[in-house]
Amino acid sequence: MKNIFWIIEITSCKLCSEEEIFVKFSFPKIELHLHLDGSLVLEDTWEMALQQGLVKKEDGFESFRRRMQVPQTCRNLADYLKCFQLADAVLQTPEALERASRSLLLQLSREGIIYAEVRFAPQLHCEKGMTQEQAVQAVLRGVKRAERETQIKAGVLLCAMVTTGKPDVDQQNERTFRLAAEYRKEGVAGVDLAGAETARPMEDFRTLFQLASALSLPFTIHAGEAGGPENVRTAVNFGARRIGHGCSAIRSPAVMDLLKREKVTLEMCPTSNLQTCAVPSLQEHPIRQFAELGIPVTVNTDDSTCSSTTLDQEYEKVMSLGFTQRDLIKMNCNAARAAFLPEKEKAVLLERLQAWL
């Protein structure tokens, strides 16, 4: 097997500037589950927050960092989602969204990621007059700039929201999906449902995902993170062939059998799953059991800034559960197969990865 170590130690959890990034695993990497507003490059975001008057310079960068990252006292998903407030406040202009998406992909490229699917909810960026369409266009501009400047390739997933606290959330969700269909040829890869999973029954979104199917939109659904295994079952019954998290499926042999039978890929995020209390401890994370049953699993960061992690650090966590470096490459092969890409582009990713096996 090829040597897959560049630098043995990762010396910091923080998202760093270019010269501070250390890459441990040098095989090509794919990330499927990554939220833009939870994964902002801190230095860039600090500058934008200062320019917008959202923070004071005298309060200092470390105070800003603490507001952007999940505290150790995080008790559940609702607590976890609070750390998005400042990030979303910064991302209320097209310029900020374009800069943020470009900076994130440049950083991912430096970390050895060759393909990423970056997701965001356009309706969360309309507080100061920007439209959903303008938000989508801005993120796509940033992505295309990063693709021109590096070797990374990326798709954008548009997220519908379980709830936003506004009465028109269902209408906005429909608008999001229709925009996704309009921009499929411009870089939108698919759609998702995100947010406070237990705030509404999963069944409320059946019509929305019927629309996704009618529009031929690939989709993934957050399920089984804060909610129970029945949410995972419902999401699969909607037609999802990827599930964000899915941890609670471990509590239902029937749902696990369903995942295996339908070849549903799980987008697993160990650090985030610990922080949201989706799992009680790393040792009790179900990723090993899912993999042993034959359910395709992938490893992701979810929100690299909020969770203060990198994809390499997530790999180290799953290796502590008994996975090998070869297993990690196979998980990236799972990600390539499940990516919302044309078959020819998937084949290119798979060929690059399989050369390391």
CSV table of C-alpha atoms in Angstrom, one decimal:
chain,number,residue,atom,x,y,z
A,1,MET,CA,0.0,0.0,0.0
A,2,LYS,CA,1.2,3.5,-0.7
A,3,ASN,CA,2.4,5.6,2.3
A,4,ILE,CA,-0.6,7.7,3.3
A,5,PHE,CA,1.0,10.0,5.8
A,6,TRP,CA,2.3,13.5,5.0
A,7,ILE,CA,2.7,14.9,8.5
A,8,ILE,CA,2.2,12.7,11.5
A,9,GLU,CA,0.9,15.2,14.0
A,10,ILE,CA,-2.1,17.5,13.8
A,11,THR,CA,-1.2,20.2,16.3
A,12,SER,CA,-4.4,22.2,16.4
A,13,CYS,CA,-8.2,21.7,16.2
A,14,LYS,CA,-8.9,25.2,15.0
A,15,LEU,CA,-9.5,26.1,11.4
A,16,CYS,CA,-6.3,27.8,10.4
A,17,SER,CA,-4.8,30.0,7.8
A,18,GLU,CA,-3.0,28.2,4.9
A,19,GLU,CA,0.4,28.0,6.5
A,20,GLU,CA,-1.0,26.4,9.7
A,21,ILE,CA,-2.8,23.5,8.1
A,22,PHE,CA,-1.3,20.0,8.7
A,23,VAL,CA,-2.5,17.1,6.6
A,24,LYS,CA,-2.1,13.6,8.0
A,25,PHE,CA,-3.9,11.4,5.5
A,26,SER,CA,-2.7,12.1,1.9
A,27,PHE,CA,-5.1,9.8,0.0
A,28,PRO,CA,-7.7,11.7,-2.0
A,29,LYS,CA,-10.7,12.6,0.3
A,30,ILE,CA,-14.3,13.3,-0.3
A,31,GLU,CA,-16.7,15.1,2.1
A,32,LEU,CA,-20.4,14.8,1.5
A,33,HIS,CA,-21.9,16.4,4.6
A,34,LEU,CA,-20.6,20.0,5.2
A,35,HIS,CA,-22.7,23.0,6.1
A,36,LEU,CA,-21.3,26.3,4.8
A,37,ASP,CA,-22.5,28.4,7.8
A,38,GLY,CA,-21.0,25.9,10.2
A,39,SER,CA,-17.7,25.6,8.5
A,40,LEU,CA,-16.6,29.2,7.8
A,41,VAL,CA,-12.9,30.1,7.8
A,42,LEU,CA,-12.5,32.0,11.0
A,43,GLU,CA,-10.0,34.6,9.9
A,44,ASP,CA,-12.1,35.6,6.9
A,45,THR,CA,-15.3,35.6,9.0
A,46,TRP,CA,-13.7,37.8,11.7
A,47,GLU,CA,-12.8,40.4,9.1
A,48,MET,CA,-16.3,40.4,7.6
A,49,ALA,CA,-17.9,40.6,11.1
A,50,LEU,CA,-15.7,43.6,11.9
A,51,GLN,CA,-16.5,45.3,8.6
A,52,GLN,CA,-20.2,44.8,9.2
A,53,GLY,CA,-20.1,46.0,12.8
A,54,LEU,CA,-21.2,42.7,14.2
A,55,VAL,CA,-18.2,42.4,16.6
A,56,LYS,CA,-15.9,44.9,18.2
A,57,LYS,CA,-12.1,44.7,17.7
A,58,GLU,CA,-11.5,45.4,21.4
A,59,ASP,CA,-13.4,42.2,22.3
A,60,GLY,CA,-10.7,40.2,20.5
A,61,PHE,CA,-10.5,37.3,18.1
A,62,GLU,CA,-10.6,34.7,20.9
A,63,SER,CA,-14.0,36.0,22.1
A,64,PHE,CA,-15.2,35.8,18.5
A,65,ARG,CA,-13.9,32.3,18.1
A,66,ARG,CA,-15.8,31.1,21.2
A,67,ARG,CA,-19.1,32.5,19.8
A,68,MET,CA,-18.5,30.5,16.6
A,69,GLN,CA,-17.7,27.2,18.2
A,70,VAL,CA,-19.8,24.7,20.2
A,71,PRO,CA,-19.2,25.0,24.0
A,72,GLN,CA,-18.3,22.0,26.1
A,73,THR,CA,-21.7,22.5,27.9
A,74,CYS,CA,-23.6,21.6,24.7
A,75,ARG,CA,-26.6,19.5,25.7
A,76,ASN,CA,-28.4,18.7,22.5
A,77,LEU,CA,-29.0,19.6,18.9
A,78,ALA,CA,-30.9,22.8,19.8
A,79,ASP,CA,-27.9,24.0,21.9
A,80,TYR,CA,-25.6,23.1,19.0
A,81,LEU,CA,-27.5,25.2,16.5
A,82,LYS,CA,-27.1,28.4,18.6
A,83,CYS,CA,-23.5,28.7,17.4
A,84,PHE,CA,-24.8,29.4,13.9
A,85,GLN,CA,-26.3,32.7,14.9
A,86,LEU,CA,-23.3,34.9,14.3
A,87,ALA,CA,-22.3,33.1,11.2
A,88,ASP,CA,-25.7,33.6,9.6
A,89,ALA,CA,-25.7,37.2,10.6
A,90,VAL,CA,-22.4,37.7,8.7
A,91,LEU,CA,-23.7,35.9,5.6
A,92,GLN,CA,-26.5,38.4,4.7
A,93,THR,CA,-24.9,39.9,1.6
A,94,PRO,CA,-24.0,38.3,-1.7
A,95,GLU,CA,-20.4,39.5,-1.2
A,96,ALA,CA,-20.1,37.7,2.1
A,97,LEU,CA,-21.6,34.4,0.7
A,98,GLU,CA,-19.3,34.4,-2.3
A,99,ARG,CA,-16.2,35.1,-0.1
A,100,ALA,CA,-17.2,32.5,2.4
A,101,SER,CA,-17.8,29.7,-0.1
A,102,ARG,CA,-14.6,30.4,-2.0
A,103,SER,CA,-12.5,30.5,1.2
A,104,LEU,CA,-14.0,27.3,2.5
A,105,LEU,CA,-13.2,25.4,-0.7
A,106,LEU,CA,-9.7,26.8,-0.8
A,107,GLN,CA,-9.2,25.5,2.7
A,108,LEU,CA,-10.7,22.1,1.9
A,109,SER,CA,-8.4,21.8,-1.1
A,110,ARG,CA,-5.3,22.4,1.2
A,111,GLU,CA,-6.6,19.6,3.4
A,112,GLY,CA,-6.5,17.2,0.5
A,113,ILE,CA,-10.2,17.0,-0.3
A,114,ILE,CA,-10.8,16.5,-4.0
A,115,TYR,CA,-14.6,16.7,-4.0
A,116,ALA,CA,-17.0,18.3,-1.5
A,117,GLU,CA,-20.7,18.9,-1.4
A,118,VAL,CA,-21.3,22.1,0.5
A,119,ARG,CA,-24.9,22.7,1.8
A,120,PHE,CA,-26.7,25.8,2.9
A,121,ALA,CA,-30.2,27.1,3.3
A,122,PRO,CA,-30.8,30.1,1.0
A,123,GLN,CA,-33.8,31.3,3.0
A,124,LEU,CA,-31.6,31.9,6.1
A,125,HIS,CA,-29.7,34.6,4.2
A,126,CYS,CA,-32.6,36.9,3.3
A,127,GLU,CA,-32.8,39.0,6.4
A,128,LYS,CA,-31.4,42.1,4.8
A,129,GLY,CA,-33.1,42.1,1.4
A,130,MET,CA,-31.2,39.4,-0.4
A,131,THR,CA,-33.4,36.9,-2.3
A,132,GLN,CA,-33.0,33.2,-2.2
A,133,GLU,CA,-31.9,33.2,-5.8
A,134,GLN,CA,-29.3,35.9,-5.2
A,135,ALA,CA,-27.9,33.8,-2.3
A,136,VAL,CA,-27.7,30.7,-4.5
A,137,GLN,CA,-25.9,32.7,-7.2
A,138,ALA,CA,-23.4,34.2,-4.8
A,139,VAL,CA,-22.4,30.8,-3.4
A,140,LEU,CA,-22.1,29.3,-6.9
A,141,ARG,CA,-19.8,32.2,-7.8
A,142,GLY,CA,-17.6,31.5,-4.9
A,143,VAL,CA,-17.5,27.8,-5.7
A,144,LYS,CA,-16.6,28.4,-9.3
A,145,ARG,CA,-13.8,30.8,-8.3
A,146,ALA,CA,-12.3,28.2,-6.0
A,147,GLU,CA,-12.5,25.5,-8.6
A,148,ARG,CA,-10.6,27.7,-11.0
A,149,GLU,CA,-7.9,28.4,-8.4
A,150,THR,CA,-7.4,24.8,-7.2
A,151,GLN,CA,-8.0,21.2,-8.2
A,152,ILE,CA,-11.0,20.8,-6.0
A,153,LYS,CA,-14.5,20.1,-7.4
A,154,ALA,CA,-17.7,20.8,-5.5
A,155,GLY,CA,-21.4,20.6,-5.7
A,156,VAL,CA,-23.8,22.8,-3.7
A,157,LEU,CA,-26.8,21.3,-1.9
A,158,LEU,CA,-29.7,23.6,-1.1
A,159,CYS,CA,-31.3,22.9,2.3
A,160,ALA,CA,-35.0,23.2,3.1
A,161,MET,CA,-35.6,23.9,6.8
A,162,VAL,CA,-37.7,22.0,9.3
A,163,THR,CA,-38.5,25.3,10.9
A,164,THR,CA,-37.2,28.9,10.8
A,165,GLY,CA,-39.7,30.4,13.2
A,166,LYS,CA,-41.5,32.0,10.3
A,167,PRO,CA,-45.0,31.1,9.1
A,168,ASP,CA,-44.0,30.9,5.4
A,169,VAL,CA,-41.3,28.2,5.9
A,170,ASP,CA,-43.1,25.7,3.7
A,171,GLN,CA,-43.5,28.1,0.9
A,172,GLN,CA,-39.8,29.1,1.2
A,173,ASN,CA,-38.8,25.4,1.2
A,174,GLU,CA,-40.7,24.9,-2.0
A,175,ARG,CA,-39.0,27.9,-3.5
A,176,THR,CA,-35.6,26.4,-2.5
A,177,PHE,CA,-36.3,23.2,-4.3
A,178,ARG,CA,-37.5,24.9,-7.4
A,179,LEU,CA,-34.3,27.0,-7.4
A,180,ALA,CA,-32.3,23.9,-7.1
A,181,ALA,CA,-33.9,22.5,-10.2
A,182,GLU,CA,-33.3,25.8,-12.1
A,183,TYR,CA,-29.6,25.8,-11.1
A,184,ARG,CA,-28.7,22.1,-11.6
A,185,LYS,CA,-26.6,22.9,-14.6
A,186,GLU,CA,-24.9,25.7,-12.8
A,187,GLY,CA,-23.5,23.7,-9.9
A,188,VAL,CA,-26.4,22.8,-7.6
A,189,ALA,CA,-26.0,19.1,-7.0
A,190,GLY,CA,-29.2,18.3,-5.0
A,191,VAL,CA,-31.2,19.2,-1.9
A,192,ASP,CA,-31.5,18.4,1.8
A,193,LEU,CA,-33.8,18.9,4.8
A,194,ALA,CA,-32.0,20.3,7.8
A,195,GLY,CA,-32.6,22.1,11.1
A,196,ALA,CA,-34.3,21.1,14.4
A,197,GLU,CA,-35.3,17.6,13.4
A,198,THR,CA,-37.8,17.0,16.3
A,199,ALA,CA,-39.6,20.4,15.8
A,200,ARG,CA,-42.0,18.9,13.3
A,201,PRO,CA,-43.0,15.4,12.2
A,202,MET,CA,-41.0,14.1,9.3
A,203,GLU,CA,-44.3,13.2,7.6
A,204,ASP,CA,-44.9,16.9,7.2
A,205,PHE,CA,-42.4,16.9,4.4
A,206,ARG,CA,-43.8,14.2,2.2
A,207,THR,CA,-45.2,16.6,-0.3
A,208,LEU,CA,-41.9,18.5,-0.4
A,209,PHE,CA,-39.9,15.4,-1.3
A,210,GLN,CA,-42.6,14.4,-3.8
A,211,LEU,CA,-41.8,17.7,-5.5
A,212,ALA,CA,-38.0,16.8,-5.4
A,213,SER,CA,-38.7,13.6,-7.1
A,214,ALA,CA,-40.9,15.2,-9.7
A,215,LEU,CA,-38.1,17.7,-10.4
A,216,SER,CA,-35.5,14.9,-10.6
A,217,LEU,CA,-33.6,16.4,-7.7
A,218,PRO,CA,-31.2,14.0,-5.9
A,219,PHE,CA,-31.8,14.4,-2.1
A,220,THR,CA,-30.4,13.6,1.3
A,221,ILE,CA,-32.3,14.1,4.5
A,222,HIS,CA,-31.2,14.8,8.0
A,223,ALA,CA,-32.8,12.0,10.1
A,224,GLY,CA,-31.9,10.0,13.1
A,225,GLU,CA,-29.7,12.8,14.6
A,226,ALA,CA,-32.1,14.2,17.3
A,227,GLY,CA,-35.1,12.1,16.2
A,228,GLY,CA,-35.8,8.4,16.4
A,229,PRO,CA,-35.4,5.6,13.9
A,230,GLU,CA,-38.9,6.1,12.6
A,231,ASN,CA,-37.6,9.4,11.1
A,232,VAL,CA,-34.9,7.4,9.2
A,233,ARG,CA,-37.6,5.0,8.0
A,234,THR,CA,-39.8,7.8,6.8
A,235,ALA,CA,-36.9,9.5,5.0
A,236,VAL,CA,-36.0,6.3,3.2
A,237,ASN,CA,-39.6,5.8,2.2
A,238,PHE,CA,-39.6,9.4,0.8
A,239,GLY,CA,-36.9,8.1,-1.6
A,240,ALA,CA,-33.7,9.3,0.2
A,241,ARG,CA,-30.7,7.2,-0.8
A,242,ARG,CA,-28.5,9.2,1.6
A,243,ILE,CA,-29.2,10.0,5.2
A,244,GLY,CA,-27.5,12.8,7.2
A,245,HIS,CA,-26.4,11.1,10.5
A,246,GLY,CA,-28.9,8.3,11.0
A,247,CYS,CA,-27.5,7.4,14.4
A,248,SER,CA,-30.7,6.4,16.0
A,249,ALA,CA,-31.3,3.7,13.3
A,250,ILE,CA,-29.1,1.5,15.5
A,251,ARG,CA,-32.1,1.2,17.9
A,252,SER,CA,-34.2,-0.6,15.3
A,253,PRO,CA,-33.0,-3.8,13.6
A,254,ALA,CA,-35.9,-3.3,11.1
A,255,VAL,CA,-34.6,0.1,10.1
A,256,MET,CA,-31.1,-1.1,9.8
A,257,ASP,CA,-32.3,-3.9,7.5
A,258,LEU,CA,-34.1,-1.3,5.5
A,259,LEU,CA,-30.9,0.8,5.1
A,260,LYS,CA,-29.0,-2.3,4.0
A,261,ARG,CA,-31.7,-3.5,1.6
A,262,GLU,CA,-32.0,-0.1,-0.1
A,263,LYS,CA,-28.3,0.5,-0.1
A,264,VAL,CA,-28.7,3.9,1.7
A,265,THR,CA,-25.5,5.7,2.4
A,266,LEU,CA,-25.0,7.2,5.8
A,267,GLU,CA,-23.3,10.6,6.2
A,268,MET,CA,-21.8,10.2,9.6
A,269,CYS,CA,-20.1,13.0,11.6
A,270,PRO,CA,-18.5,11.6,14.8
A,271,THR,CA,-17.6,14.8,16.6
A,272,SER,CA,-20.9,16.5,15.8
A,273,ASN,CA,-22.8,13.4,16.9
A,274,LEU,CA,-21.0,13.6,20.3
A,275,GLN,CA,-21.7,17.3,20.7
A,276,THR,CA,-25.4,17.0,19.9
A,277,CYS,CA,-25.7,14.0,22.1
A,278,ALA,CA,-26.8,11.9,19.2
A,279,VAL,CA,-24.5,9.3,20.7
A,280,PRO,CA,-23.5,9.0,24.4
A,281,SER,CA,-19.7,8.5,23.7
A,282,LEU,CA,-17.3,7.9,20.9
A,283,GLN,CA,-17.0,4.3,21.9
A,284,GLU,CA,-20.8,3.8,21.5
A,285,HIS,CA,-20.9,5.5,18.1
A,286,PRO,CA,-22.8,3.1,15.7
A,287,ILE,CA,-20.6,3.6,12.7
A,288,ARG,CA,-18.8,0.3,13.3
A,289,GLN,CA,-22.1,-1.7,13.6
A,290,PHE,CA,-23.5,-0.1,10.4
A,291,ALA,CA,-20.3,-0.9,8.5
A,292,GLU,CA,-20.2,-4.5,9.7
A,293,LEU,CA,-23.8,-5.0,8.6
A,294,GLY,CA,-22.9,-3.8,5.1
A,295,ILE,CA,-24.6,-0.4,5.2
A,296,PRO,CA,-22.4,2.1,3.3
A,297,VAL,CA,-21.0,4.6,5.7
A,298,THR,CA,-19.0,7.8,5.1
A,299,VAL,CA,-17.1,10.1,7.5
A,300,ASN,CA,-17.7,13.9,7.5
A,301,THR,CA,-17.2,17.0,9.6
A,302,ASP,CA,-20.8,18.4,9.5
A,303,ASP,CA,-19.7,21.8,10.7
A,304,SER,CA,-15.9,22.0,10.9
A,305,THR,CA,-15.8,25.4,12.5
A,306,CYS,CA,-18.6,24.9,15.0
A,307,SER,CA,-17.3,21.5,15.9
A,308,SER,CA,-13.6,22.6,15.9
A,309,THR,CA,-12.5,19.7,13.7
A,310,THR,CA,-11.1,18.7,10.4
A,311,LEU,CA,-11.8,15.6,8.2
A,312,ASP,CA,-8.4,14.2,9.2
A,313,GLN,CA,-9.4,14.5,12.9
A,314,GLU,CA,-12.7,12.7,12.2
A,315,TYR,CA,-10.7,9.9,10.6
A,316,GLU,CA,-8.5,9.6,13.7
A,317,LYS,CA,-11.6,9.2,15.8
A,318,VAL,CA,-13.0,6.4,13.7
A,319,MET,CA,-9.6,4.7,13.6
A,320,SER,CA,-9.8,4.6,17.4
A,321,LEU,CA,-12.9,2.4,16.9
A,322,GLY,CA,-10.9,-0.2,15.0
A,323,PHE,CA,-11.1,1.0,11.5
A,324,THR,CA,-7.9,0.8,9.4
A,325,GLN,CA,-6.5,3.2,6.8
A,326,ARG,CA,-7.7,0.9,4.1
A,327,ASP,CA,-11.2,1.1,5.6
A,328,LEU,CA,-11.0,4.9,5.4
A,329,ILE,CA,-10.2,4.7,1.7
A,330,LYS,CA,-13.2,2.4,1.2
A,331,MET,CA,-15.4,4.9,3.0
A,332,ASN,CA,-14.3,7.5,0.5
A,333,CYS,CA,-15.2,5.1,-2.2
A,334,ASN,CA,-18.7,4.9,-0.7
A,335,ALA,CA,-18.8,8.7,-0.8
A,336,ALA,CA,-17.8,8.7,-4.4
A,337,ARG,CA,-20.6,6.2,-5.3
A,338,ALA,CA,-23.1,8.2,-3.3
A,339,ALA,CA,-22.1,11.6,-4.6
A,340,PHE,CA,-24.7,13.6,-6.5
A,341,LEU,CA,-22.7,13.5,-9.7
A,342,PRO,CA,-23.0,12.0,-13.2
A,343,GLU,CA,-21.8,8.4,-13.4
A,344,LYS,CA,-18.7,9.4,-15.4
A,345,GLU,CA,-17.6,11.8,-12.8
A,346,LYS,CA,-18.1,9.3,-10.0
A,347,ALA,CA,-16.0,6.8,-12.0
A,348,VAL,CA,-13.1,9.3,-12.1
A,349,LEU,CA,-13.3,9.8,-8.3
A,350,LEU,CA,-13.4,6.0,-7.8
A,351,GLU,CA,-10.5,5.4,-10.0
A,352,ARG,CA,-8.3,7.9,-8.1
A,353,LEU,CA,-9.3,6.3,-4.8
A,354,GLN,CA,-9.0,2.7,-5.8
A,355,ALA,CA,-5.4,3.4,-6.8
A,356,TRP,CA,-4.7,3.7,-3.1
A,357,LEU,CA,-6.2,0.3,-2.2
